[in-house]
mmCIF file of N, CA, C and O and ligand atoms in Angstrom:
data_model
loop_
_atom_site.group_PDB
_atom_site.id
_atom_site.type_symbol
_atom_site.label_atom_id
_atom_site.label_comp_id
_atom_site.label_asym_id
_atom_site.label_seq_id
_atom_site.Cartn_x
_atom_site.Cartn_y
_atom_site.Cartn_z
ATOM 1 N N UNK A 1 -98.181 -115.604 50.033
ATOM 2 C CA UNK A 1 -98.234 -115.795 48.590
ATOM 3 C C UNK A 1 -97.237 -116.891 48.200
ATOM 4 O O UNK A 1 -96.096 -116.885 48.643
ATOM 5 N N UNK A 2 -97.685 -117.818 47.346
ATOM 6 C CA UNK A 2 -96.835 -118.935 46.924
ATOM 7 C C UNK A 2 -95.733 -118.438 45.992
ATOM 8 O O UNK A 2 -95.967 -117.600 45.120
ATOM 9 N N UNK A 3 -94.540 -118.974 46.180
ATOM 10 C CA UNK A 3 -93.405 -118.631 45.329
ATOM 11 C C UNK A 3 -93.514 -119.407 44.024
ATOM 12 O O UNK A 3 -93.944 -120.564 44.013
ATOM 13 N N UNK A 4 -93.129 -118.776 42.928
ATOM 14 C CA UNK A 4 -93.182 -119.444 41.628
ATOM 15 C C UNK A 4 -92.254 -120.662 41.603
ATOM 16 O O UNK A 4 -91.118 -120.610 42.067
ATOM 17 N N UNK A 5 -92.745 -121.758 41.062
ATOM 18 C CA UNK A 5 -91.978 -122.997 40.981
ATOM 19 C C UNK A 5 -91.543 -123.280 39.537
ATOM 20 O O UNK A 5 -91.507 -124.426 39.105
ATOM 21 N N UNK A 6 -91.227 -122.236 38.804
ATOM 22 C CA UNK A 6 -90.895 -122.378 37.380
ATOM 23 C C UNK A 6 -89.741 -123.349 37.133
ATOM 24 O O UNK A 6 -89.781 -124.118 36.170
ATOM 25 N N UNK A 7 -88.731 -123.324 37.972
ATOM 26 C CA UNK A 7 -87.587 -124.212 37.751
ATOM 27 C C UNK A 7 -88.004 -125.670 37.881
ATOM 28 O O UNK A 7 -87.639 -126.507 37.049
ATOM 29 N N UNK A 8 -88.788 -125.958 38.910
ATOM 30 C CA UNK A 8 -89.302 -127.316 39.097
ATOM 31 C C UNK A 8 -90.251 -127.690 37.967
ATOM 32 O O UNK A 8 -90.213 -128.806 37.438
ATOM 33 N N UNK A 9 -91.141 -126.783 37.602
ATOM 34 C CA UNK A 9 -92.094 -127.047 36.513
ATOM 35 C C UNK A 9 -91.363 -127.375 35.215
ATOM 36 O O UNK A 9 -91.763 -128.289 34.478
ATOM 37 N N UNK A 10 -90.299 -126.630 34.933
ATOM 38 C CA UNK A 10 -89.567 -126.823 33.675
ATOM 39 C C UNK A 10 -88.974 -128.223 33.577
ATOM 40 O O UNK A 10 -88.864 -128.780 32.482
ATOM 41 N N UNK A 11 -88.622 -128.797 34.727
ATOM 42 C CA UNK A 11 -88.058 -130.154 34.719
ATOM 43 C C UNK A 11 -89.084 -131.179 34.240
ATOM 44 O O UNK A 11 -88.727 -132.230 33.712
ATOM 45 N N UNK A 12 -90.366 -130.886 34.461
ATOM 46 C CA UNK A 12 -91.437 -131.818 34.077
ATOM 47 C C UNK A 12 -92.153 -131.412 32.792
ATOM 48 O O UNK A 12 -93.116 -132.061 32.394
ATOM 49 N N UNK A 13 -91.694 -130.338 32.170
ATOM 50 C CA UNK A 13 -92.368 -129.826 30.971
ATOM 51 C C UNK A 13 -91.951 -130.646 29.744
ATOM 52 O O UNK A 13 -90.758 -130.859 29.501
ATOM 53 N N UNK A 14 -92.937 -131.088 28.960
ATOM 54 C CA UNK A 14 -92.640 -131.896 27.769
ATOM 55 C C UNK A 14 -92.514 -131.052 26.500
ATOM 56 O O UNK A 14 -92.314 -131.589 25.417
ATOM 57 N N UNK A 15 -92.612 -129.754 26.619
ATOM 58 C CA UNK A 15 -92.588 -128.894 25.435
ATOM 59 C C UNK A 15 -91.184 -128.855 24.820
ATOM 60 O O UNK A 15 -90.204 -128.590 25.511
ATOM 61 N N UNK A 16 -91.107 -129.109 23.508
ATOM 62 C CA UNK A 16 -89.815 -129.090 22.814
ATOM 63 C C UNK A 16 -89.597 -127.798 22.032
ATOM 64 O O UNK A 16 -88.563 -127.630 21.392
ATOM 65 N N UNK A 17 -90.591 -126.910 22.061
ATOM 66 C CA UNK A 17 -90.466 -125.643 21.332
ATOM 67 C C UNK A 17 -89.610 -124.674 22.153
ATOM 68 O O UNK A 17 -89.831 -124.533 23.354
ATOM 69 N N UNK A 18 -88.627 -124.014 21.530
ATOM 70 C CA UNK A 18 -87.819 -123.051 22.284
ATOM 71 C C UNK A 18 -88.683 -121.854 22.694
ATOM 72 O O UNK A 18 -89.140 -121.108 21.829
ATOM 73 N N UNK A 19 -88.911 -121.682 23.976
ATOM 74 C CA UNK A 19 -89.901 -120.700 24.421
ATOM 75 C C UNK A 19 -89.531 -120.167 25.803
ATOM 76 O O UNK A 19 -89.152 -120.934 26.685
ATOM 77 N N UNK A 20 -89.668 -118.881 25.988
ATOM 78 C CA UNK A 20 -89.328 -118.245 27.266
ATOM 79 C C UNK A 20 -90.347 -118.553 28.360
ATOM 80 O O UNK A 20 -90.107 -118.268 29.527
ATOM 81 N N UNK A 21 -91.491 -119.128 27.989
ATOM 82 C CA UNK A 21 -92.535 -119.438 28.980
ATOM 83 C C UNK A 21 -92.375 -120.829 29.589
ATOM 84 O O UNK A 21 -93.141 -121.208 30.474
ATOM 85 N N UNK A 22 -91.416 -121.582 29.131
ATOM 86 C CA UNK A 22 -91.232 -122.953 29.611
ATOM 87 C C UNK A 22 -91.100 -122.968 31.135
ATOM 88 O O UNK A 22 -90.230 -122.304 31.711
ATOM 89 N N UNK A 23 -91.969 -123.689 31.796
ATOM 90 C CA UNK A 23 -91.964 -123.784 33.260
ATOM 91 C C UNK A 23 -92.814 -122.722 33.937
ATOM 92 O O UNK A 23 -93.162 -122.865 35.102
ATOM 93 N N UNK A 24 -93.135 -121.668 33.224
ATOM 94 C CA UNK A 24 -93.984 -120.606 33.784
ATOM 95 C C UNK A 24 -95.412 -120.908 33.329
ATOM 96 O O UNK A 24 -95.947 -120.303 32.402
ATOM 97 N N UNK A 25 -96.007 -121.900 33.998
ATOM 98 C CA UNK A 25 -97.260 -122.486 33.525
ATOM 99 C C UNK A 25 -98.406 -121.470 33.449
ATOM 100 O O UNK A 25 -99.248 -121.559 32.553
ATOM 101 N N UNK A 26 -98.447 -120.503 34.363
ATOM 102 C CA UNK A 26 -99.524 -119.511 34.317
ATOM 103 C C UNK A 26 -99.458 -118.697 33.021
ATOM 104 O O UNK A 26 -100.485 -118.434 32.392
ATOM 105 N N UNK A 27 -98.257 -118.332 32.605
ATOM 106 C CA UNK A 27 -98.115 -117.578 31.354
ATOM 107 C C UNK A 27 -98.359 -118.470 30.147
ATOM 108 O O UNK A 27 -98.923 -118.041 29.137
ATOM 109 N N UNK A 28 -97.912 -119.711 30.255
ATOM 110 C CA UNK A 28 -98.063 -120.682 29.165
ATOM 111 C C UNK A 28 -99.541 -120.931 28.849
ATOM 112 O O UNK A 28 -99.972 -120.806 27.709
ATOM 113 N N UNK A 29 -100.316 -121.245 29.874
ATOM 114 C CA UNK A 29 -101.736 -121.557 29.621
ATOM 115 C C UNK A 29 -102.496 -120.312 29.209
ATOM 116 O O UNK A 29 -103.381 -120.374 28.345
ATOM 117 N N UNK A 30 -102.143 -119.166 29.766
ATOM 118 C CA UNK A 30 -102.799 -117.920 29.389
ATOM 119 C C UNK A 30 -102.534 -117.597 27.916
ATOM 120 O O UNK A 30 -103.450 -117.228 27.169
ATOM 121 N N UNK A 31 -101.290 -117.775 27.487
ATOM 122 C CA UNK A 31 -100.910 -117.514 26.095
ATOM 123 C C UNK A 31 -101.709 -118.412 25.145
ATOM 124 O O UNK A 31 -102.286 -117.948 24.161
ATOM 125 N N UNK A 32 -101.721 -119.705 25.437
ATOM 126 C CA UNK A 32 -102.411 -120.619 24.526
ATOM 127 C C UNK A 32 -103.925 -120.475 24.602
ATOM 128 O O UNK A 32 -104.620 -120.611 23.594
ATOM 129 N N UNK A 33 -104.436 -120.182 25.778
ATOM 130 C CA UNK A 33 -105.884 -119.996 25.915
ATOM 131 C C UNK A 33 -106.381 -118.839 25.053
ATOM 132 O O UNK A 33 -107.438 -118.911 24.432
ATOM 133 N N UNK A 34 -105.594 -117.754 25.030
ATOM 134 C CA UNK A 34 -105.965 -116.594 24.199
ATOM 135 C C UNK A 34 -106.088 -116.975 22.733
ATOM 136 O O UNK A 34 -106.823 -116.351 21.976
ATOM 137 N N UNK A 35 -105.350 -117.995 22.315
ATOM 138 C CA UNK A 35 -105.367 -118.432 20.916
ATOM 139 C C UNK A 35 -106.274 -119.637 20.693
ATOM 140 O O UNK A 35 -106.233 -120.256 19.627
ATOM 141 N N UNK A 36 -107.077 -120.001 21.699
ATOM 142 C CA UNK A 36 -107.949 -121.161 21.569
ATOM 143 C C UNK A 36 -107.167 -122.457 21.534
ATOM 144 O O UNK A 36 -107.557 -123.406 20.854
ATOM 145 N N UNK A 37 -106.061 -122.490 22.266
ATOM 146 C CA UNK A 37 -105.174 -123.655 22.244
ATOM 147 C C UNK A 37 -104.972 -124.210 23.651
ATOM 148 O O UNK A 37 -105.417 -123.628 24.639
ATOM 149 N N UNK A 38 -104.254 -125.321 23.703
ATOM 150 C CA UNK A 38 -103.870 -125.948 24.971
ATOM 151 C C UNK A 38 -102.345 -126.005 25.027
ATOM 152 O O UNK A 38 -101.683 -126.070 23.988
ATOM 153 N N UNK A 39 -101.773 -126.043 26.234
ATOM 154 C CA UNK A 39 -100.316 -126.150 26.338
ATOM 155 C C UNK A 39 -99.811 -127.541 25.970
ATOM 156 O O UNK A 39 -100.574 -128.509 25.886
ATOM 157 N N UNK A 40 -98.517 -127.639 25.764
ATOM 158 C CA UNK A 40 -97.873 -128.879 25.316
ATOM 159 C C UNK A 40 -98.205 -130.085 26.190
ATOM 160 O O UNK A 40 -98.305 -131.212 25.696
ATOM 161 N N UNK A 41 -98.367 -129.874 27.487
ATOM 162 C CA UNK A 41 -98.536 -130.995 28.421
ATOM 163 C C UNK A 41 -99.850 -131.743 28.228
ATOM 164 O O UNK A 41 -100.053 -132.799 28.839
ATOM 165 N N UNK A 42 -100.736 -131.244 27.380
ATOM 166 C CA UNK A 42 -101.965 -131.984 27.071
ATOM 167 C C UNK A 42 -101.741 -133.045 25.997
ATOM 168 O O UNK A 42 -102.619 -133.860 25.744
ATOM 169 N N UNK A 43 -100.578 -133.007 25.367
ATOM 170 C CA UNK A 43 -100.345 -133.862 24.210
ATOM 171 C C UNK A 43 -99.268 -134.922 24.471
ATOM 172 O O UNK A 43 -98.387 -134.736 25.305
ATOM 173 N N UNK A 44 -99.370 -136.012 23.714
ATOM 174 C CA UNK A 44 -98.354 -137.067 23.790
ATOM 175 C C UNK A 44 -97.051 -136.523 23.182
ATOM 176 O O UNK A 44 -97.069 -135.505 22.474
ATOM 177 N N UNK A 45 -95.925 -137.193 23.409
ATOM 178 C CA UNK A 45 -94.663 -136.706 22.825
ATOM 179 C C UNK A 45 -94.739 -136.532 21.303
ATOM 180 O O UNK A 45 -94.253 -135.536 20.759
ATOM 181 N N UNK A 46 -95.367 -137.473 20.619
ATOM 182 C CA UNK A 46 -95.479 -137.380 19.153
ATOM 183 C C UNK A 46 -96.370 -136.196 18.754
ATOM 184 O O UNK A 46 -96.047 -135.444 17.825
ATOM 185 N N UNK A 47 -97.497 -136.066 19.414
ATOM 186 C CA UNK A 47 -98.419 -134.954 19.107
ATOM 187 C C UNK A 47 -97.761 -133.613 19.416
ATOM 188 O O UNK A 47 -97.900 -132.644 18.661
ATOM 189 N N UNK A 48 -97.035 -133.567 20.512
ATOM 190 C CA UNK A 48 -96.384 -132.310 20.927
ATOM 191 C C UNK A 48 -95.440 -131.805 19.858
ATOM 192 O O UNK A 48 -95.376 -130.609 19.588
ATOM 193 N N UNK A 49 -94.705 -132.720 19.241
ATOM 194 C CA UNK A 49 -93.705 -132.325 18.246
ATOM 195 C C UNK A 49 -94.322 -131.766 16.970
ATOM 196 O O UNK A 49 -93.620 -131.188 16.142
ATOM 197 N N UNK A 50 -95.630 -131.919 16.804
ATOM 198 C CA UNK A 50 -96.298 -131.324 15.648
ATOM 199 C C UNK A 50 -96.469 -129.812 15.838
ATOM 200 O O UNK A 50 -96.723 -129.087 14.881
ATOM 201 N N UNK A 51 -96.372 -129.355 17.081
ATOM 202 C CA UNK A 51 -96.581 -127.952 17.475
ATOM 203 C C UNK A 51 -97.991 -127.473 17.175
ATOM 204 O O UNK A 51 -98.245 -126.271 17.187
ATOM 205 N N UNK A 52 -98.885 -128.399 16.883
ATOM 206 C CA UNK A 52 -100.304 -128.037 16.726
ATOM 207 C C UNK A 52 -100.925 -128.109 18.111
ATOM 208 O O UNK A 52 -101.128 -129.195 18.666
ATOM 209 N N UNK A 53 -101.201 -126.958 18.693
ATOM 210 C CA UNK A 53 -101.740 -126.881 20.063
ATOM 211 C C UNK A 53 -103.253 -126.615 20.070
ATOM 212 O O UNK A 53 -103.819 -126.294 21.103
ATOM 213 N N UNK A 54 -103.886 -126.747 18.908
ATOM 214 C CA UNK A 54 -105.301 -126.398 18.818
ATOM 215 C C UNK A 54 -106.180 -127.381 19.594
ATOM 216 O O UNK A 54 -105.841 -128.559 19.757
ATOM 217 N N UNK A 55 -107.310 -126.865 20.078
ATOM 218 C CA UNK A 55 -108.271 -127.711 20.794
ATOM 219 C C UNK A 55 -108.803 -128.784 19.856
ATOM 220 O O UNK A 55 -108.982 -129.934 20.260
ATOM 221 N N UNK A 56 -109.012 -128.428 18.591
ATOM 222 C CA UNK A 56 -109.537 -129.413 17.641
ATOM 223 C C UNK A 56 -108.542 -130.565 17.449
ATOM 224 O O UNK A 56 -108.943 -131.732 17.358
ATOM 225 N N UNK A 57 -107.251 -130.270 17.409
ATOM 226 C CA UNK A 57 -106.249 -131.327 17.289
ATOM 227 C C UNK A 57 -106.255 -132.193 18.548
ATOM 228 O O UNK A 57 -106.119 -133.420 18.470
ATOM 229 N N UNK A 58 -106.422 -131.564 19.701
ATOM 230 C CA UNK A 58 -106.488 -132.320 20.956
ATOM 231 C C UNK A 58 -107.678 -133.287 20.933
ATOM 232 O O UNK A 58 -107.525 -134.472 21.248
ATOM 233 N N UNK A 59 -108.854 -132.800 20.564
ATOM 234 C CA UNK A 59 -110.055 -133.639 20.536
ATOM 235 C C UNK A 59 -109.872 -134.777 19.533
ATOM 236 O O UNK A 59 -110.176 -135.935 19.824
ATOM 237 N N UNK A 60 -109.358 -134.432 18.353
ATOM 238 C CA UNK A 60 -109.115 -135.443 17.309
ATOM 239 C C UNK A 60 -108.144 -136.513 17.811
ATOM 240 O O UNK A 60 -108.353 -137.705 17.603
ATOM 241 N N UNK A 61 -107.097 -136.106 18.506
ATOM 242 C CA UNK A 61 -106.090 -137.066 18.968
ATOM 243 C C UNK A 61 -106.626 -137.966 20.077
ATOM 244 O O UNK A 61 -106.155 -139.097 20.245
ATOM 245 N N UNK A 62 -107.607 -137.503 20.818
ATOM 246 C CA UNK A 62 -108.190 -138.312 21.892
ATOM 247 C C UNK A 62 -109.137 -139.383 21.330
ATOM 248 O O UNK A 62 -109.461 -140.343 21.994
ATOM 249 N N UNK A 63 -109.597 -139.204 20.082
ATOM 250 C CA UNK A 63 -110.539 -140.153 19.476
ATOM 251 C C UNK A 63 -109.840 -141.366 18.870
ATOM 252 O O UNK A 63 -110.476 -142.300 18.465
ATOM 253 N N UNK A 64 -108.500 -141.311 18.765
ATOM 254 C CA UNK A 64 -107.750 -142.407 18.124
ATOM 255 C C UNK A 64 -107.736 -143.637 19.007
ATOM 256 O O UNK A 64 -107.694 -143.567 20.187
HETATM 257 S S1 LIG B 101 -96.530 -124.986 25.537
HETATM 258 FE FE1 LIG B 101 -96.399 -123.089 24.388
HETATM 259 S S2 LIG B 101 -96.178 -121.381 25.847
HETATM 260 FE FE2 LIG B 101 -95.792 -123.350 26.899
HETATM 261 S S3 LIG B 101 -93.584 -123.550 26.862
HETATM 262 FE FE3 LIG B 101 -94.386 -124.642 25.083
HETATM 263 S S4 LIG B 101 -94.423 -123.185 23.365
HETATM 264 FE FE4 LIG B 101 -94.134 -122.052 25.305
#
């Protein structure tokens, strides 16, 4: 079984929201998926800071 790489993941995480899931990508994506959202790493730094993680915001931002 693979060991969790949360510490390494956190170093590459662009999320600026204070959150206990930072670096624990399995919990992060599961949490946002339940809400119809995507994790911070799908968004640019500017988009990420809006804290809008919705799929509709992601699609809209890709059309620019
Ligand atoms: S993307 Fe969401 S769940 Fe993941 S660390 Fe940021 S706020 Fe937490």
